[in-house]
Amino acid sequence: MGIKGPTTEQLLDMYAAMWRIRLFEEQAEYQSGQGKVLGALHTYIGQEAVGVGICAHLTDADYITSTHRGHGHCISKGADVRRMMAELFGRVTGYCKGKGGSMHIADFAVGMLGANGIVAGGFGLATGAGLAAQVRESGQVAVCFFGDGAVNRGPFHENINLGAVWRLPVVYVCENNQYAQWTPQEEITLVTDVASMSSAYGIPGAQVDGMDVLSVYQAAGEAVDRARRGEGPTLLECKTYRFHGHNFGDPQQYRTKEEISDWSGQHDPIQGLGDHLQREGVLTAEEAESIRNSVQEEIAGAVRFADESPYPGPEELTRDVFSTPVA
Amino acid sequence: MGIKGPTTEQLLDMYAAMWRIRLFEEQAEYQSGQGKVLGALHTYIGQEAVGVGICAHLTDADYITSTHRGHGHCISKGADVRRMMAELFGRVTGYCKGKGGSMHIADFAVGMLGANGIVAGGFGLATGAGLAAQVRESGQVAVCFFGDGAVNRGPFHENINLGAVWRLPVVYVCENNQYAQWTPQEEITLVTDVASMSSAYGIPGAQVDGMDVLSVYQAAGEAVDRARRGEGPTLLECKTYRFHGHNFGDPQQYRTKEEISDWSGQHDPIQGLGDHLQREGVLTAEEAESIRNSVQEEIAGAVRFADESPYPGPEELTRDVFSTPVA
Amino acid sequence: MPSIPMNQAIREALHEEMARDSSIFVLGEDVIAHGGPYAVTRGIAEQFPDRIRQTPISEAAIVGTAVGAALCGLRPVAEIMYVDFITCAMDEVVNQMAKVRYMFGGQTDVPVILRLPSGSARLIAAQHSQSLEAWFMHVPGLQVAVPSTPRDAKGLMKSALRGRDPVMFIEYKRLYSVKGEVPDTEYVIPFGQADVKRQGEDITVVASGPMVGKALEAARILSAEGIELEVIDPRTLVPLDTDTIFSSVEKTNRAIITDEEVRRGGSSAELASRIAEECFDYLDAPVRRVAAADVPMPFSPVLEKLAVPSVEKLLAAARDLVA
Amino acid sequence: MPSIPMNQAIREALHEEMARDSSIFVLGEDVIAHGGPYAVTRGIAEQFPDRIRQTPISEAAIVGTAVGAALCGLRPVAEIMYVDFITCAMDEVVNQMAKVRYMFGGQTDVPVILRLPSGSARLIAAQHSQSLEAWFMHVPGLQVAVPSTPRDAKGLMKSALRGRDPVMFIEYKRLYSVKGEVPDTEYVIPFGQADVKRQGEDITVVASGPMVGKALEAARILSAEGIELEVIDPRTLVPLDTDTIFSSVEKTNRAIITDEEVRRGGSSAELASRIAEECFDYLDAPVRRVAAADVPMPFSPVLEKLAVPSVEKLLAAARDLVA
Ligand SMILES: Cc1ncc(C[n+]2csc(CCOP(=O)(O)OP(=O)(O)O)c2C)c(N)n1
Ligand SMILES: Cc1ncc(C[n+]2csc(CCOP(=O)(O)OP(=O)(O)O)c2C)c(N)n1
Ligand SMILES: [Mg+2]
Ligand SMILES: [Mg+2]
């Protein structure tokens, strides 16, 4: 069955959200260079269509789990870029009071159950979220984002099997950007089309162009609907590409400049949607520019907010280990 | 391509080996009832055709890994029933000097890398054995035996993927007896035909009647040959059934008496091969009886050997933790 | 007071709390069939059919899913058939369950209970006989309960089921069938309160799990010799009731720590070093540890017996301390 | 003697031993590209192209396969990118690697080396900053090496590569880039031999990994105050050179144990309780432990600094002990 939409309003929201991710990440890299953003930084640049196209089907009541490359998921799910940036700066106004940093941003208020520094760490969390939804018959859906590299870890297998046999309302979304850190996918598995692995669990699989937000939107809509109808999980593979290194500072000797510029030049998801909207007459070049500018402002505000925020005080060291302090 | 054989001699060996397993296990259960065989006891009764049909293609130089239900694999690989029984009795003459017991019998001299008390514990060991063989270009093959229950654990997934992408000489043999302890397979997975999961790793899969040693022999021959030729792993599923409980003492409320007697009455692998050999004129009823009797003797001897053997002395407590004693 | 075995005591806690709180949810391998190998979850499927599920052999998914469900409003109670198999889910325990509250700045509760049958029993050798309390103690964010009696087991389980933090609930297999009196009125046992199982003036014995019974036996024997042991059961290792332990040592001036863990790096090391550090001025003799041998658990009964700490070893340590 | 960083020292050990012994085999995630994140395995692919493989993100398979290969004649050296990820392979470490020799009655050697980048570094928070020595110590069958200098790292790695037992080789990430002198002639450092990094009369400081450098710094500062620390680096926690440690304590009558592990249940507990038990008559003051705070590692630099044990905390403990 076909998925309706997206509406014009949704399209414009998605366009803005993709810019929000792009500019947040660019700013994060810049601030990392300045020594303000601390620790490891894995940007989502190039993959914006995936998070945005999928989360367009979710409300704050739905859940997502994320990865080490989580900023895009946070923003797609509606997290506040100010508190995100403050977290990257290690400030107490951050989502985790500065205790988490880039790899551990969570916003439970919008159903974002956390970035995760462990590859494949999200499978159990998402499957459990789906279980909670099913047990409570709440109609909520959980989306598990993971990379192609995570596919080779045991929790992929154990949890998708569990989600399948219990028909949990979960969508397992593989962002196949073709590399796990510095290793190309074809070097570490014979099966590069991850969607095809769905048959090993008896659930549907689908593969889409992850650089095209409209394709992602369509496929995600079907998978989310299926989950909401109580028919169980889908394994959705989005073929995508990260335009920057694995982390900020990665010298990228494992791939060619040409490969990178081919992808970023010809498959930029933001440009793709922008062009589409202009062709459809939904957006003028000026409007596009103004959306970008207002997001730019927002990000600048986030940096100011972060920079003006205090660091956590020493009392925060031992808080939050348990619900109440413990001997 | 077709697998030649088995020769008449091989057939008779297989027939005797299946009896050796059957009678060993019956005796082990009896001795367990007597309080002589100690600890948990998981018998291979009903599944004899699998271990025997597969190991018929292996030499002592080849490797196998096993499970908690490992006696059949030991015997199929050529282990000595006296040292096995002594191990079950906890005696120092046992394979592991009494330190292992039923779930940890190993015989490195014949390439038997150990029973394993951890479900799916053998995947890494077999894959590593295959790696060693490949690196040394030794032509050896490793066979990994595992149950249907083990399929749902992460190491199944991680190791088969690794074996596949490195084209290791490993045969992954699923003994699908349709139950994991007290849980029927269809309750814990949607995909009950394990062989079909091979596509998730890009390797061939095959499914055979695991109650028919000749079918097992044929399929195993192809998989072992493929491995020896350097073409990589096969996922071979043998549909089988355990005639007794999960362990000795299991009240088996999770399945019907009819189901059990259907399988043991109509699919007994030993009876199956015996009838076949008699039909083919290779074996008379008397010869069959005499094979059984001589195996019976052998097992009785094993019990005597075990019973007369001493327990390990206290000095054994701290030996073998390391290659040399350590502070 | 009725006398019931420990597995029944835990079962009662589960039943009573499930009736109180509809968010409690049970999962694990074979937990419906026979109520699991230890019959702890027996009857739950009949009474709360929608709130118990039998899982595949997927320890990582069991724990991961429990944690995810806990973040989203359930209170999962997962049985890991043998604590030895928690090794298959340590990422989920250590990097997820224990850390999510802290990493996320306190945004969420993590009310997961992992039930962990532990210790030696029935000669099942190295992969089915471990005691891993020390690992769990060492992971900030995990609470660790080690009941030694049916009464404690029920009361501690009730506390766990009403708490907001992850609990590693250590159930010694050998104690499941041991009976003890359990109040027939409602009670809970708060975490972090040690129980003085026996009062004595001469030596403080901090004993946990199956060693509590052995310590009490040793105490009876030594009492005849004029040596009075004070036996303290911490009941939870995290949080740890150091007040009770330290004040006992201040009274007796001697201490033995005993548990069934492998000695090197066991929880006895943490307790002994805390006592040695904080009761230094009161100690008349070194703190002794009586724990399992530093070996994988051997199968043969003659060796298993040597590996596991015994009443005899307690007696020897105690006599040595007062000598 | 040339001065080189620790990652290079380990690399040299690997190169030299691989040239000696054709059974050594390297595997791990991204170990070829850039020689892994720490460049330890750089150059191996060029020199021994058939003896190094880059793996999928499959820690359980990496360790499991290494163990299997070791049973069949290879000497695998596996890099686990962060020790935190060993949680994904604990069954393979604990129930297979550590136990196969014993469970099988000594039938086989298990020469596996797991290289385990550890500790805090570069603000990477709770899931990438752990120190898990205490867990490994507690598992009979595992040897645990914790080099603190390039010289020790090279010599210990060479011993490990010639040994017959599984080794958890703890590499503190913060030390990879710290230079130190390394002999340019062949040498090995046997396991179980502590190194007295500094002699002193007043307090024995048993320090491991990154705390060795901090202890030496504290010693320099305290020396000016007339307090002389004896700094002992055990270098391997299993086997442990108690002789050297105990005789030092008999001389100084005071001890501090320091490491970067979380304090509760850390290896400092084992060491402190051993000293408190076996040097009881020599101790003039309680054994102190200076270790990491009992919290998951926080991200923010202000908090990370508080969580990790510091020179200041060592100074305070030492001054307190002689006060
Ligand atoms: C269990 C585990 N192993 C290894 C790592 C180190 N690591 C972090 S990201 C990464 C690559 C992940 O690849 P993929 O899943 O494809 O995600 P991508 O980075 O491409 O988004 C690796 C190896 C980790 N964080 N966790
Ligand atoms: C990791 C782990 N989880 C659980 C168990 C307990 N257990 C032992 S055998 C078994 C069932 C195994 O089923 P299967 O793999 O099908 O083998 P079968 O017993 O049918 O031969 C279970 C759950 C275990 N030993 N290891
Ligand atoms: Mg990727
Ligand atoms: Mg089975």
PDB file of N, CA and C in Angstrom, chain A residues 63 95-97 99-100 104 106-108 113-114 116 118 121 124-125 128-129 131-132 134-136 158-159 161-162 166 317 319-323 327, chain C residues 25 53-56 58-61 64-65 67-69 72-74 91-92 95-96 101-108 141-143 164-165 239-240:
ATOM      1  N   TYR A  63       9.895   5.940  19.871  1.00  0.00           N
ATOM      2  CA  TYR A  63      11.275   5.852  20.366  1.00  0.00           C
ATOM      3  C   TYR A  63      12.262   5.680  19.218  1.00  0.00           C
ATOM      4  N   TYR A  95      22.404  18.146  27.400  1.00  0.00           N
ATOM      5  CA  TYR A  95      21.378  17.139  27.649  1.00  0.00           C
ATOM      6  C   TYR A  95      21.736  16.213  28.800  1.00  0.00           C
ATOM      7  N   CYS A  96      23.004  15.947  28.964  1.00  0.00           N
ATOM      8  CA  CYS A  96      23.439  14.998  29.994  1.00  0.00           C
ATOM      9  C   CYS A  96      24.253  15.710  31.066  1.00  0.00           C
ATOM     10  N   LYS A  97      24.027  17.011  31.200  1.00  0.00           N
ATOM     11  CA  LYS A  97      24.788  17.816  32.161  1.00  0.00           C
ATOM     12  C   LYS A  97      26.289  17.753  31.878  1.00  0.00           C
ATOM     13  N   LYS A  99      27.873  15.086  31.130  1.00  0.00           N
ATOM     14  CA  LYS A  99      28.463  13.797  31.514  1.00  0.00           C
ATOM     15  C   LYS A  99      28.556  12.824  30.353  1.00  0.00           C
ATOM     16  N   GLY A 100      27.821  13.140  29.262  1.00  0.00           N
ATOM     17  CA  GLY A 100      27.757  12.188  28.158  1.00  0.00           C
ATOM     18  C   GLY A 100      28.681  12.549  27.007  1.00  0.00           C
ATOM     19  N   HIS A 104      26.907  10.263  23.641  1.00  0.00           N
ATOM     20  CA  HIS A 104      25.879   9.851  24.598  1.00  0.00           C
ATOM     21  C   HIS A 104      24.777  10.877  24.773  1.00  0.00           C
ATOM     22  N   ALA A 106      21.148  12.072  24.759  1.00  0.00           N
ATOM     23  CA  ALA A 106      19.814  11.464  24.801  1.00  0.00           C
ATOM     24  C   ALA A 106      18.815  12.565  25.106  1.00  0.00           C
ATOM     25  N   ASP A 107      17.603  12.378  24.660  1.00  0.00           N
ATOM     26  CA  ASP A 107      16.524  13.288  25.040  1.00  0.00           C
ATOM     27  C   ASP A 107      15.266  12.457  25.224  1.00  0.00           C
ATOM     28  N   PHE A 108      15.096  11.981  26.432  1.00  0.00           N
ATOM     29  CA  PHE A 108      13.975  11.084  26.703  1.00  0.00           C
ATOM     30  C   PHE A 108      12.632  11.775  26.484  1.00  0.00           C
ATOM     31  N   LEU A 113      16.384   7.703  22.810  1.00  0.00           N
ATOM     32  CA  LEU A 113      16.909   6.901  23.920  1.00  0.00           C
ATOM     33  C   LEU A 113      18.434   6.865  23.953  1.00  0.00           C
ATOM     34  N   GLY A 114      19.044   7.772  23.245  1.00  0.00           N
ATOM     35  CA  GLY A 114      20.476   7.896  23.428  1.00  0.00           C
ATOM     36  C   GLY A 114      21.318   7.485  22.250  1.00  0.00           C
ATOM     37  N   ASN A 116      25.010   6.040  21.252  1.00  0.00           N
ATOM     38  CA  ASN A 116      25.593   4.889  21.917  1.00  0.00           C
ATOM     39  C   ASN A 116      27.005   4.670  21.410  1.00  0.00           C
ATOM     40  N   ILE A 118      28.785   2.140  21.838  1.00  0.00           N
ATOM     41  CA  ILE A 118      29.037   0.742  21.517  1.00  0.00           C
ATOM     42  C   ILE A 118      28.358   0.419  20.195  1.00  0.00           C
ATOM     43  N   GLY A 121      25.022  -1.268  20.097  1.00  0.00           N
ATOM     44  CA  GLY A 121      24.450  -1.108  21.429  1.00  0.00           C
ATOM     45  C   GLY A 121      22.971  -0.779  21.422  1.00  0.00           C
ATOM     46  N   GLY A 124      19.332  -3.879  21.448  1.00  0.00           N
ATOM     47  CA  GLY A 124      18.573  -4.327  22.610  1.00  0.00           C
ATOM     48  C   GLY A 124      17.641  -3.242  23.124  1.00  0.00           C
ATOM     49  N   LEU A 125      18.153  -2.024  23.146  1.00  0.00           N
ATOM     50  CA  LEU A 125      17.334  -0.924  23.666  1.00  0.00           C
ATOM     51  C   LEU A 125      16.084  -0.734  22.813  1.00  0.00           C
ATOM     52  N   GLY A 128      13.700  -3.656  23.213  1.00  0.00           N
ATOM     53  CA  GLY A 128      13.029  -3.516  24.508  1.00  0.00           C
ATOM     54  C   GLY A 128      11.984  -2.415  24.501  1.00  0.00           C
ATOM     55  N   ALA A 129      12.291  -1.317  23.814  1.00  0.00           N
ATOM     56  CA  ALA A 129      11.290  -0.249  23.690  1.00  0.00           C
ATOM     57  C   ALA A 129      10.063  -0.782  22.966  1.00  0.00           C
ATOM     58  N   LEU A 131       9.110  -3.846  22.916  1.00  0.00           N
ATOM     59  CA  LEU A 131       8.430  -4.759  23.842  1.00  0.00           C
ATOM     60  C   LEU A 131       7.533  -3.982  24.800  1.00  0.00           C
ATOM     61  N   ALA A 132       8.075  -2.902  25.348  1.00  0.00           N
ATOM     62  CA  ALA A 132       7.273  -2.094  26.280  1.00  0.00           C
ATOM     63  C   ALA A 132       6.016  -1.575  25.579  1.00  0.00           C
ATOM     64  N   GLN A 134       4.510  -2.855  23.006  1.00  0.00           N
ATOM     65  CA  GLN A 134       3.580  -3.947  22.721  1.00  0.00           C
ATOM     66  C   GLN A 134       2.838  -4.392  23.984  1.00  0.00           C
ATOM     67  N   VAL A 135       3.572  -4.535  25.077  1.00  0.00           N
ATOM     68  CA  VAL A 135       2.960  -5.002  26.324  1.00  0.00           C
ATOM     69  C   VAL A 135       1.893  -4.007  26.781  1.00  0.00           C
ATOM     70  N   ARG A 136       2.189  -2.745  26.633  1.00  0.00           N
ATOM     71  CA  ARG A 136       1.238  -1.716  27.062  1.00  0.00           C
ATOM     72  C   ARG A 136       0.188  -1.414  26.008  1.00  0.00           C
ATOM     73  N   GLU A 158      20.651 -11.433  17.407  1.00  0.00           N
ATOM     74  CA  GLU A 158      19.812 -11.864  18.528  1.00  0.00           C
ATOM     75  C   GLU A 158      18.548 -11.020  18.654  1.00  0.00           C
ATOM     76  N   ASN A 159      18.706  -9.732  18.488  1.00  0.00           N
ATOM     77  CA  ASN A 159      17.558  -8.860  18.712  1.00  0.00           C
ATOM     78  C   ASN A 159      16.581  -8.854  17.549  1.00  0.00           C
ATOM     79  N   ASN A 161      15.993 -11.319  15.589  1.00  0.00           N
ATOM     80  CA  ASN A 161      15.241 -12.565  15.745  1.00  0.00           C
ATOM     81  C   ASN A 161      14.161 -12.431  16.815  1.00  0.00           C
ATOM     82  N   LEU A 162      14.532 -11.825  17.927  1.00  0.00           N
ATOM     83  CA  LEU A 162      13.570 -11.675  19.022  1.00  0.00           C
ATOM     84  C   LEU A 162      12.422 -10.744  18.612  1.00  0.00           C
ATOM     85  N   TRP A 166       8.516 -12.158  18.259  1.00  0.00           N
ATOM     86  CA  TRP A 166       7.507 -11.530  19.120  1.00  0.00           C
ATOM     87  C   TRP A 166       6.688 -10.482  18.373  1.00  0.00           C
ATOM     88  N   LEU A 317      29.936  14.994  40.010  1.00  0.00           N
ATOM     89  CA  LEU A 317      30.755  13.791  39.787  1.00  0.00           C
ATOM     90  C   LEU A 317      30.038  12.534  40.252  1.00  0.00           C
ATOM     91  N   ARG A 319      26.794  12.329  41.385  1.00  0.00           N
ATOM     92  CA  ARG A 319      25.336  12.282  41.183  1.00  0.00           C
ATOM     93  C   ARG A 319      24.986  11.391  40.003  1.00  0.00           C
ATOM     94  N   ASP A 320      23.795  10.817  40.036  1.00  0.00           N
ATOM     95  CA  ASP A 320      23.238  10.069  38.903  1.00  0.00           C
ATOM     96  C   ASP A 320      23.854   8.690  38.690  1.00  0.00           C
ATOM     97  N   VAL A 321      24.732   8.258  39.594  1.00  0.00           N
ATOM     98  CA  VAL A 321      25.202   6.877  39.471  1.00  0.00           C
ATOM     99  C   VAL A 321      24.038   5.949  39.808  1.00  0.00           C
ATOM    100  N   PHE A 322      23.361   6.305  40.893  1.00  0.00           N
ATOM    101  CA  PHE A 322      22.132   5.611  41.281  1.00  0.00           C
ATOM    102  C   PHE A 322      21.030   6.648  41.458  1.00  0.00           C
ATOM    103  N   SER A 323      19.815   6.180  41.647  1.00  0.00           N
ATOM    104  CA  SER A 323      18.714   7.117  41.861  1.00  0.00           C
ATOM    105  C   SER A 323      18.909   7.883  43.162  1.00  0.00           C
ATOM    106  N   ALA A 327      26.356   3.849  49.386  1.00  0.00           N
ATOM    107  CA  ALA A 327      27.671   3.616  50.013  1.00  0.00           C
ATOM    108  C   ALA A 327      28.505   2.678  49.155  1.00  0.00           C
TER     109      ALA A 327
ATOM    110  N   PHE C  25       7.520  -7.389  34.526  1.00  0.00           N
ATOM    111  CA  PHE C  25       7.476  -8.275  33.359  1.00  0.00           C
ATOM    112  C   PHE C  25       8.630  -9.265  33.460  1.00  0.00           C
ATOM    113  N   ARG C  53       7.547 -14.033  29.286  1.00  0.00           N
ATOM    114  CA  ARG C  53       7.884 -14.599  27.983  1.00  0.00           C
ATOM    115  C   ARG C  53       9.137 -15.433  28.055  1.00  0.00           C
ATOM    116  N   GLN C  54       9.062 -16.525  27.351  1.00  0.00           N
ATOM    117  CA  GLN C  54      10.161 -17.437  27.182  1.00  0.00           C
ATOM    118  C   GLN C  54      10.964 -16.965  25.975  1.00  0.00           C
ATOM    119  N   THR C  55      12.259 -16.859  26.139  1.00  0.00           N
ATOM    120  CA  THR C  55      13.091 -16.275  25.080  1.00  0.00           C
ATOM    121  C   THR C  55      13.909 -17.334  24.346  1.00  0.00           C
ATOM    122  N   PRO C  56      14.437 -16.960  23.200  1.00  0.00           N
ATOM    123  CA  PRO C  56      15.491 -17.779  22.591  1.00  0.00           C
ATOM    124  C   PRO C  56      16.747 -17.749  23.482  1.00  0.00           C
ATOM    125  N   SER C  58      19.534 -16.233  23.874  1.00  0.00           N
ATOM    126  CA  SER C  58      20.056 -14.966  23.364  1.00  0.00           C
ATOM    127  C   SER C  58      20.281 -14.060  24.565  1.00  0.00           C
ATOM    128  N   GLU C  59      21.281 -14.372  25.343  1.00  0.00           N
ATOM    129  CA  GLU C  59      21.492 -13.604  26.576  1.00  0.00           C
ATOM    130  C   GLU C  59      21.690 -12.118  26.307  1.00  0.00           C
ATOM    131  N   ALA C  60      22.408 -11.799  25.241  1.00  0.00           N
ATOM    132  CA  ALA C  60      22.641 -10.383  24.955  1.00  0.00           C
ATOM    133  C   ALA C  60      21.315  -9.685  24.672  1.00  0.00           C
ATOM    134  N   ALA C  61      20.452 -10.352  23.937  1.00  0.00           N
ATOM    135  CA  ALA C  61      19.145  -9.755  23.645  1.00  0.00           C
ATOM    136  C   ALA C  61      18.253  -9.733  24.882  1.00  0.00           C
ATOM    137  N   GLY C  64      19.683  -6.787  26.882  1.00  0.00           N
ATOM    138  CA  GLY C  64      19.501  -5.539  26.135  1.00  0.00           C
ATOM    139  C   GLY C  64      18.040  -5.142  26.069  1.00  0.00           C
ATOM    140  N   THR C  65      17.201  -6.117  25.801  1.00  0.00           N
ATOM    141  CA  THR C  65      15.779  -5.860  25.702  1.00  0.00           C
ATOM    142  C   THR C  65      15.196  -5.457  27.059  1.00  0.00           C
ATOM    143  N   VAL C  67      16.759  -3.872  29.357  1.00  0.00           N
ATOM    144  CA  VAL C  67      17.160  -2.490  29.612  1.00  0.00           C
ATOM    145  C   VAL C  67      16.296  -1.537  28.785  1.00  0.00           C
ATOM    146  N   GLY C  68      16.126  -1.842  27.514  1.00  0.00           N
ATOM    147  CA  GLY C  68      15.291  -0.979  26.670  1.00  0.00           C
ATOM    148  C   GLY C  68      13.879  -0.859  27.209  1.00  0.00           C
ATOM    149  N   ALA C  69      13.323  -1.980  27.619  1.00  0.00           N
ATOM    150  CA  ALA C  69      11.956  -1.961  28.144  1.00  0.00           C
ATOM    151  C   ALA C  69      11.884  -1.144  29.434  1.00  0.00           C
ATOM    152  N   CYS C  72      11.507   2.418  28.987  1.00  0.00           N
ATOM    153  CA  CYS C  72      10.218   2.789  28.403  1.00  0.00           C
ATOM    154  C   CYS C  72       9.054   2.333  29.265  1.00  0.00           C
ATOM    155  N   GLY C  73       9.294   2.161  30.555  1.00  0.00           N
ATOM    156  CA  GLY C  73       8.171   2.007  31.466  1.00  0.00           C
ATOM    157  C   GLY C  73       7.898   0.637  32.033  1.00  0.00           C
ATOM    158  N   LEU C  74       8.584  -0.399  31.563  1.00  0.00           N
ATOM    159  CA  LEU C  74       8.392  -1.703  32.205  1.00  0.00           C
ATOM    160  C   LEU C  74       9.423  -1.871  33.334  1.00  0.00           C
ATOM    161  N   ASP C  91      28.322  -6.529  27.751  1.00  0.00           N
ATOM    162  CA  ASP C  91      28.192  -5.161  27.231  1.00  0.00           C
ATOM    163  C   ASP C  91      26.872  -4.572  27.675  1.00  0.00           C
ATOM    164  N   GLU C  92      25.825  -5.350  27.537  1.00  0.00           N
ATOM    165  CA  GLU C  92      24.500  -4.865  27.897  1.00  0.00           C
ATOM    166  C   GLU C  92      24.433  -4.534  29.393  1.00  0.00           C
ATOM    167  N   ASN C  95      27.963  -1.626  29.869  1.00  0.00           N
ATOM    168  CA  ASN C  95      28.016  -0.389  29.092  1.00  0.00           C
ATOM    169  C   ASN C  95      26.651   0.233  28.860  1.00  0.00           C
ATOM    170  N   GLN C  96      25.607  -0.573  29.037  1.00  0.00           N
ATOM    171  CA  GLN C  96      24.267  -0.014  28.864  1.00  0.00           C
ATOM    172  C   GLN C  96      23.587   0.101  30.243  1.00  0.00           C
ATOM    173  N   ARG C 101      21.909   5.769  33.190  1.00  0.00           N
ATOM    174  CA  ARG C 101      21.458   6.864  34.048  1.00  0.00           C
ATOM    175  C   ARG C 101      22.529   7.965  34.110  1.00  0.00           C
ATOM    176  N   TYR C 102      23.738   7.581  34.373  1.00  0.00           N
ATOM    177  CA  TYR C 102      24.809   8.557  34.553  1.00  0.00           C
ATOM    178  C   TYR C 102      25.166   9.255  33.236  1.00  0.00           C
ATOM    179  N   MET C 103      25.387   8.446  32.212  1.00  0.00           N
ATOM    180  CA  MET C 103      25.783   9.012  30.916  1.00  0.00           C
ATOM    181  C   MET C 103      24.777  10.023  30.405  1.00  0.00           C
ATOM    182  N   PHE C 104      23.506   9.789  30.720  1.00  0.00           N
ATOM    183  CA  PHE C 104      22.453  10.658  30.216  1.00  0.00           C
ATOM    184  C   PHE C 104      22.077  11.711  31.259  1.00  0.00           C
ATOM    185  N   GLY C 105      22.915  11.888  32.246  1.00  0.00           N
ATOM    186  CA  GLY C 105      22.713  12.968  33.210  1.00  0.00           C
ATOM    187  C   GLY C 105      21.491  12.786  34.083  1.00  0.00           C
ATOM    188  N   GLY C 106      21.127  11.545  34.339  1.00  0.00           N
ATOM    189  CA  GLY C 106      20.019  11.302  35.257  1.00  0.00           C
ATOM    190  C   GLY C 106      18.642  11.406  34.624  1.00  0.00           C
ATOM    191  N   GLN C 107      18.577  11.348  33.287  1.00  0.00           N
ATOM    192  CA  GLN C 107      17.275  11.480  32.630  1.00  0.00           C
ATOM    193  C   GLN C 107      16.331  10.316  32.886  1.00  0.00           C
ATOM    194  N   THR C 108      16.855   9.185  33.268  1.00  0.00           N
ATOM    195  CA  THR C 108      15.990   8.001  33.303  1.00  0.00           C
ATOM    196  C   THR C 108      16.289   7.083  34.481  1.00  0.00           C
ATOM    197  N   GLY C 141      27.054   1.780  39.211  1.00  0.00           N
ATOM    198  CA  GLY C 141      25.715   1.793  38.628  1.00  0.00           C
ATOM    199  C   GLY C 141      24.939   0.513  38.876  1.00  0.00           C
ATOM    200  N   LEU C 142      25.633  -0.534  39.266  1.00  0.00           N
ATOM    201  CA  LEU C 142      24.941  -1.796  39.546  1.00  0.00           C
ATOM    202  C   LEU C 142      24.780  -1.975  41.053  1.00  0.00           C
ATOM    203  N   GLN C 143      23.606  -2.404  41.461  1.00  0.00           N
ATOM    204  CA  GLN C 143      23.423  -2.826  42.846  1.00  0.00           C
ATOM    205  C   GLN C 143      23.521  -4.350  42.875  1.00  0.00           C
ATOM    206  N   ARG C 164      14.528   1.770  41.740  1.00  0.00           N
ATOM    207  CA  ARG C 164      14.653   2.466  40.462  1.00  0.00           C
ATOM    208  C   ARG C 164      15.973   2.169  39.766  1.00  0.00           C
ATOM    209  N   ASP C 165      16.756   1.257  40.355  1.00  0.00           N
ATOM    210  CA  ASP C 165      18.098   1.006  39.828  1.00  0.00           C
ATOM    211  C   ASP C 165      18.265  -0.453  39.419  1.00  0.00           C
ATOM    212  N   PRO C 239      24.351  -1.390  47.711  1.00  0.00           N
ATOM    213  CA  PRO C 239      25.129  -0.664  48.704  1.00  0.00           C
ATOM    214  C   PRO C 239      25.606  -1.581  49.835  1.00  0.00           C
ATOM    215  N   LEU C 240      26.680  -1.165  50.474  1.00  0.00           N
ATOM    216  CA  LEU C 240      27.284  -1.979  51.524  1.00  0.00           C
ATOM    217  C   LEU C 240      27.129  -1.278  52.872  1.00  0.00           C
TER     218      LEU C 240
END
